[in-house]
CSV table of N, CA and C in Angstrom, one decimal:
chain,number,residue,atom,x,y,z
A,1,UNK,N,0.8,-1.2,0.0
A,1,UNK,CA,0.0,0.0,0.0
A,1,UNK,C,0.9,1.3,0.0
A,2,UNK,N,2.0,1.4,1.0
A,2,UNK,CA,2.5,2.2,0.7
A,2,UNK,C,3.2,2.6,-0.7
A,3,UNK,N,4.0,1.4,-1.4
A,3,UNK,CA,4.4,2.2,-2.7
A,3,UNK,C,3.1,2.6,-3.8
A,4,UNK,N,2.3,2.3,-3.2
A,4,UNK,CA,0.8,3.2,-4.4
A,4,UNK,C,0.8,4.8,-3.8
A,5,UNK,N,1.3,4.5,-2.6
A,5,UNK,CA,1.1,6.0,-2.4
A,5,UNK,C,2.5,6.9,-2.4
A,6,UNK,N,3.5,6.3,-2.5
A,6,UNK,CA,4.8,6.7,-3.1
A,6,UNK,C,4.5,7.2,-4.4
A,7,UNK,N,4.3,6.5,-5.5
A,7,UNK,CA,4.3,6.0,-6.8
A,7,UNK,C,3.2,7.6,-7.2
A,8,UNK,N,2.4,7.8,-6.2
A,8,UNK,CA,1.1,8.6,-6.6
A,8,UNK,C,2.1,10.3,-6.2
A,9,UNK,N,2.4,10.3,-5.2
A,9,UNK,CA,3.4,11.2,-4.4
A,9,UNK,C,4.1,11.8,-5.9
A,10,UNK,N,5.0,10.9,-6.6
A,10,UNK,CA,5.7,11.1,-7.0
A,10,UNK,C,5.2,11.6,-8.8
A,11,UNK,N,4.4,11.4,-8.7
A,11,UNK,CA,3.5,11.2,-10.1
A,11,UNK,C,3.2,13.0,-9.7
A,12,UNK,N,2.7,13.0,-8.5
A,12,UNK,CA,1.9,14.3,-8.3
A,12,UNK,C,3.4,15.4,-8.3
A,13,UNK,N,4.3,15.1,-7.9
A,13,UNK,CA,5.4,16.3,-7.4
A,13,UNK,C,5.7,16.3,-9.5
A,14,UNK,N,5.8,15.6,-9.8
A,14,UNK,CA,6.4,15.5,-11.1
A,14,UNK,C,5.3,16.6,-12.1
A,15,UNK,N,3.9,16.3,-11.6
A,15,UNK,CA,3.1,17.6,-12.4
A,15,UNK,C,3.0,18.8,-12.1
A,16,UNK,N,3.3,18.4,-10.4
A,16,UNK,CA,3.4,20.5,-10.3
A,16,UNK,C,4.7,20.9,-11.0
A,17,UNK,N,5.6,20.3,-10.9
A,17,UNK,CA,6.9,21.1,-11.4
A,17,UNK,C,6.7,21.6,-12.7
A,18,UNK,N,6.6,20.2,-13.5
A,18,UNK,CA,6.7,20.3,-14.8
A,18,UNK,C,5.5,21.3,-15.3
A,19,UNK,N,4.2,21.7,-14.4
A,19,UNK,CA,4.3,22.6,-14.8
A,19,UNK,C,4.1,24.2,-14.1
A,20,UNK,N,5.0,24.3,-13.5
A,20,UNK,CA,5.4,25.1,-13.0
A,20,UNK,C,6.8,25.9,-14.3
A,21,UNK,N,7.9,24.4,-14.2
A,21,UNK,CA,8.8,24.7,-15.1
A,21,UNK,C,8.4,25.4,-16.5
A,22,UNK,N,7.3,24.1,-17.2
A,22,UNK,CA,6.5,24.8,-18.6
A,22,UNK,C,6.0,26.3,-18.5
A,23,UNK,N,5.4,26.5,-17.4
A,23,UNK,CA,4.8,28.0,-17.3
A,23,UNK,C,5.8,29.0,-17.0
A,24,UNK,N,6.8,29.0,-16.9
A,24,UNK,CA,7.6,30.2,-17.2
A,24,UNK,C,8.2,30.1,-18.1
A,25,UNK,N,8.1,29.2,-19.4
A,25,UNK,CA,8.8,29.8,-20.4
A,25,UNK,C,7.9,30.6,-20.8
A,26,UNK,N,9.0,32.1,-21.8
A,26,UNK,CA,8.5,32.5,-22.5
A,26,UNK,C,8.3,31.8,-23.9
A,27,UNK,N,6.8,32.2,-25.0
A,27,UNK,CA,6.1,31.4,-25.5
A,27,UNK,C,7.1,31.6,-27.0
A,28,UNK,N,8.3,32.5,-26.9
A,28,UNK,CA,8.6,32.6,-28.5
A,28,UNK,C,9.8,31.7,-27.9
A,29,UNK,N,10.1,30.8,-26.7
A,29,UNK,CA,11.0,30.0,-26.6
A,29,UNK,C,10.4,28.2,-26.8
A,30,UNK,N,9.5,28.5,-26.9
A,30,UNK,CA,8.4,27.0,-26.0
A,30,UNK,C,8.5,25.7,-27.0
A,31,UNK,N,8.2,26.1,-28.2
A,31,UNK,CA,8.8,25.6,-29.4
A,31,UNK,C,9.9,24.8,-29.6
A,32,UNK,N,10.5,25.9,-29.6
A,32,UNK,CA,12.1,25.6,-30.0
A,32,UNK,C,13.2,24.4,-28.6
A,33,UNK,N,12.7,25.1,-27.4
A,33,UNK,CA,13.0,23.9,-26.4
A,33,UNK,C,12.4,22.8,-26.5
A,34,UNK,N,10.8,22.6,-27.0
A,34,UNK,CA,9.9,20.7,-26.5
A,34,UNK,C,10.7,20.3,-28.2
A,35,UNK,N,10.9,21.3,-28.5
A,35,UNK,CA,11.3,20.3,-30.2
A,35,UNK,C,12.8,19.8,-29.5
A,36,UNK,N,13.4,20.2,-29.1
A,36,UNK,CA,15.2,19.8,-28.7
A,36,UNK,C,14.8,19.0,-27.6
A,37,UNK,N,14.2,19.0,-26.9
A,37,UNK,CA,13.7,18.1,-25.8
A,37,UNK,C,13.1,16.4,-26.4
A,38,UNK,N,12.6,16.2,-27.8
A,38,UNK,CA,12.2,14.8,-28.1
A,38,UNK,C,13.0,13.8,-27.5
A,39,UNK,N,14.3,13.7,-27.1
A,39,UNK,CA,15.0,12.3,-27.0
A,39,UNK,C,14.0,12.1,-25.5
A,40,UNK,N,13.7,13.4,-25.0
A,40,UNK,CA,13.0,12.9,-23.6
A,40,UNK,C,11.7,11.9,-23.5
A,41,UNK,N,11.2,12.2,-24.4
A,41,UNK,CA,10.2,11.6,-25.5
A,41,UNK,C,10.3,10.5,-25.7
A,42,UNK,N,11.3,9.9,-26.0
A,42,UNK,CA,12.1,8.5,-26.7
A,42,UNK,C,12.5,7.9,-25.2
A,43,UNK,N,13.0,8.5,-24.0
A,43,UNK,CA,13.1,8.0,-22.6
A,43,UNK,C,12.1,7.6,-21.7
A,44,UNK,N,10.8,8.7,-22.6
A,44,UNK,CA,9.3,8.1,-21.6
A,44,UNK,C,9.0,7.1,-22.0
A,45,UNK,N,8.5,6.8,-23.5
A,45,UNK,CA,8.6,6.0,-24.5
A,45,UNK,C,9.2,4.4,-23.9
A,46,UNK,N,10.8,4.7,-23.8
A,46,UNK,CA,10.9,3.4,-23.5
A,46,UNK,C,10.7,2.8,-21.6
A,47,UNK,N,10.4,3.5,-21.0
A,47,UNK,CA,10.2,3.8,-19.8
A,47,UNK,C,8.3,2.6,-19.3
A,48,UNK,N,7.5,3.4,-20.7
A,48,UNK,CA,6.9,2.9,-20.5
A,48,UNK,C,6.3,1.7,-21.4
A,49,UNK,N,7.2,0.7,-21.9
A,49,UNK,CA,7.3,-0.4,-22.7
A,49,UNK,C,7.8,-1.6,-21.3
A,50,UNK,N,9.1,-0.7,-20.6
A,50,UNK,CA,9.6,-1.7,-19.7
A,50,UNK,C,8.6,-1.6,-18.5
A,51,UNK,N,7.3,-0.6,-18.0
A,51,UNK,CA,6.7,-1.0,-17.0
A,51,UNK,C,5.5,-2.0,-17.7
A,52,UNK,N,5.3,-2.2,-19.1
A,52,UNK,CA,4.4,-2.8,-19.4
A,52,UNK,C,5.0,-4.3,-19.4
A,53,UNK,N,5.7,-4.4,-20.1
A,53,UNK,CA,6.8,-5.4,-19.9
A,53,UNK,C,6.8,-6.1,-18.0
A,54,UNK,N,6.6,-5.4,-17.5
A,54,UNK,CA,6.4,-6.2,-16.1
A,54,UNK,C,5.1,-6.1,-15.9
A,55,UNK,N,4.1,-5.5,-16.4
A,55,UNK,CA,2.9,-5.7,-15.7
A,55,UNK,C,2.4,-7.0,-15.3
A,56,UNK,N,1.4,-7.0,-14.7
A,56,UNK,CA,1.5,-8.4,-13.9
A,56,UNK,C,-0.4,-8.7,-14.2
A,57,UNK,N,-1.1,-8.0,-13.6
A,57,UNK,CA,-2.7,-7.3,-13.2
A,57,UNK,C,-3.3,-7.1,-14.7
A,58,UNK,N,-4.4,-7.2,-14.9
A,58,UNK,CA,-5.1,-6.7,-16.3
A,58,UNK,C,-5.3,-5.0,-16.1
A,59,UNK,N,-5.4,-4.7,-14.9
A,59,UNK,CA,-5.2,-3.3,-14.9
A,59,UNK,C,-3.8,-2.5,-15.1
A,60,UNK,N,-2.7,-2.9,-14.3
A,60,UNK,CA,-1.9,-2.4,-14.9
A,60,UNK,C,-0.8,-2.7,-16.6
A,61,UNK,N,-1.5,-3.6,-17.1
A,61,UNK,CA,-1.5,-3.9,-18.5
A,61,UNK,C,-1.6,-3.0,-19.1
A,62,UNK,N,-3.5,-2.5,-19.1
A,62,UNK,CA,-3.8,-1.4,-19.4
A,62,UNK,C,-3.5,-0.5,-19.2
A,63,UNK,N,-3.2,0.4,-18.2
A,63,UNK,CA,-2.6,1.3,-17.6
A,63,UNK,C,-0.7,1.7,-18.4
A,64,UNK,N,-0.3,0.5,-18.6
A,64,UNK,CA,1.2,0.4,-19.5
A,64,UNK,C,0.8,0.8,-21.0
A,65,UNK,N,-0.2,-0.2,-20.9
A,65,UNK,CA,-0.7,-0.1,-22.7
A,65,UNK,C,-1.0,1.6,-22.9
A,66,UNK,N,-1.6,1.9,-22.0
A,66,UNK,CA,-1.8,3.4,-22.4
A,66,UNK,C,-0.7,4.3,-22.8
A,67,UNK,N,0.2,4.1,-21.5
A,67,UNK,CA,1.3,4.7,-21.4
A,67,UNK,C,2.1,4.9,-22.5
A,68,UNK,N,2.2,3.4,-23.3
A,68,UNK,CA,2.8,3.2,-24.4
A,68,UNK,C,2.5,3.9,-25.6
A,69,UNK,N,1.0,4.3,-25.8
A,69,UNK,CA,0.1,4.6,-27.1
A,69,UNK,C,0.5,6.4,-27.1
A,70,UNK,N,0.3,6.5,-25.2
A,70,UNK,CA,0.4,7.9,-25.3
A,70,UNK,C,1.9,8.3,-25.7
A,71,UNK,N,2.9,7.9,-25.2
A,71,UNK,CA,4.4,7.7,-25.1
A,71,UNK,C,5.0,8.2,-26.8
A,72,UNK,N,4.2,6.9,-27.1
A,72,UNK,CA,4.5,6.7,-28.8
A,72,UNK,C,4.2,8.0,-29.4
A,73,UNK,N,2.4,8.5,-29.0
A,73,UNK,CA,2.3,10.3,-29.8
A,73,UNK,C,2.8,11.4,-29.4
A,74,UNK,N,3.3,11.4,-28.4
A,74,UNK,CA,4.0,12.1,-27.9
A,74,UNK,C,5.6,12.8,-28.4
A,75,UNK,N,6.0,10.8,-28.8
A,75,UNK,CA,6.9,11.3,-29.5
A,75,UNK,C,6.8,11.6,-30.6
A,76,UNK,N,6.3,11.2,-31.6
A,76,UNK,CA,5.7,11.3,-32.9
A,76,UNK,C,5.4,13.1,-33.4
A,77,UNK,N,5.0,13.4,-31.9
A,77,UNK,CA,4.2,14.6,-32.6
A,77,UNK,C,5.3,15.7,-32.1
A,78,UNK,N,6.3,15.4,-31.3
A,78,UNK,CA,7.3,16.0,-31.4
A,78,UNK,C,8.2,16.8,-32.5
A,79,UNK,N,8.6,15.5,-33.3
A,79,UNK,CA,8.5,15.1,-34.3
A,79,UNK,C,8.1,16.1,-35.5
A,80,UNK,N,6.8,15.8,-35.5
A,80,UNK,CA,6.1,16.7,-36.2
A,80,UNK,C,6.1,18.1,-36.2
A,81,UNK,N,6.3,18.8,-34.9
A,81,UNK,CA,6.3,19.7,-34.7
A,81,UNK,C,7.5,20.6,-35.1
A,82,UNK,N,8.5,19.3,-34.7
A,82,UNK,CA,10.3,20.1,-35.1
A,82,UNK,C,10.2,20.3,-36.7
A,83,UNK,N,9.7,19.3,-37.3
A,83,UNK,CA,9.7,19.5,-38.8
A,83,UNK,C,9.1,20.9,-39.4
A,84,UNK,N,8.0,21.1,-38.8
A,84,UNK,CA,7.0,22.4,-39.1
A,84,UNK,C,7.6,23.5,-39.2
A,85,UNK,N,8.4,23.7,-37.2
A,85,UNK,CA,8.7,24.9,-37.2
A,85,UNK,C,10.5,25.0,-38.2
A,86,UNK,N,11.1,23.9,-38.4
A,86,UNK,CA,12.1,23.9,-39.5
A,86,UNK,C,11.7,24.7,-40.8
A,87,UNK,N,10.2,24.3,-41.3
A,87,UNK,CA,9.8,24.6,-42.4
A,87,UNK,C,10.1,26.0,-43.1
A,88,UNK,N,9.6,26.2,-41.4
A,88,UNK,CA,9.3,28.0,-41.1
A,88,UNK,C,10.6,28.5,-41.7
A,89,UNK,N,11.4,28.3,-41.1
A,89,UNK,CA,12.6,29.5,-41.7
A,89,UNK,C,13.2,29.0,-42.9
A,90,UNK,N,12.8,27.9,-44.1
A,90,UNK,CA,13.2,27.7,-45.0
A,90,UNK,C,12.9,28.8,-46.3
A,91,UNK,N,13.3,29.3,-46.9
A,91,UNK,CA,13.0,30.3,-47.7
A,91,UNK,C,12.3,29.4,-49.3
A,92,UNK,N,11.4,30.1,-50.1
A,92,UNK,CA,10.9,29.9,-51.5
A,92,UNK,C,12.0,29.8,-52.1
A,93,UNK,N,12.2,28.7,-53.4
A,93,UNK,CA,13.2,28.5,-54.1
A,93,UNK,C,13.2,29.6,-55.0
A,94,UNK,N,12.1,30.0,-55.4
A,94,UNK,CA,11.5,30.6,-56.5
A,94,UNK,C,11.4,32.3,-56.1
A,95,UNK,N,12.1,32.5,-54.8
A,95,UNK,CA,11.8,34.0,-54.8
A,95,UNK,C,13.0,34.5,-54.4
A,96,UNK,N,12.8,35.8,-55.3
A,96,UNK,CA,14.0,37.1,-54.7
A,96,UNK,C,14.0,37.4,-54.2
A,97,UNK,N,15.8,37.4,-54.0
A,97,UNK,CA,15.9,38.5,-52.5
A,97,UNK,C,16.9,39.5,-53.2
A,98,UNK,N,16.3,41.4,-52.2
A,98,UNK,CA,17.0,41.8,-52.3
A,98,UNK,C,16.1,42.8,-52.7
């Protein structure tokens, strides 16, 4: 019983920070750090394959399974996002400068 309430402890300190931390960036930085931030993405990711990997319970199966699905878009859309804002400063082949 107690590590449910460790595990919850720690789950909960980990959202106030994170966002605490997220809430003071400024928003013309927010971007450019969660895009350089992906490998973190790829650590949750595998983080939560190896707690599925031990689940034991049909609920924490589920509970892994999620983790995984969510893990996976997470990284994915990372991803996505770095590509976008890359896009952004790419200039038209076809236009002048000057």
């Amino acid at each position: 019983m107690i590590d449910g309430f460790l595990a919850l402890y720690i789950f909960m300190l980990a959202a106030f920070t994170g966002k605490e931390i997220i809430g003071r960036v400024p928003v013309i930085l927010h971007t450019p750090l969660m895009s350089g931030s992906n490998f973190v993405h790829g650590i949750v990711l595998v983080g939560a394959m190896i707690a599925l990997a031990h689940a034991e319970s049909p609920l924490a199966i589920a509970i892994g399974f999620i983790g995984v699905v969510l893990g996976a878009g997470n990284a994915a859309g990372g991803y996505v996002v770095t590509e976008r804002m890359l896009e952004m400063f790419k200039s038209s082949k076809g236009e002048k400068k000057g």
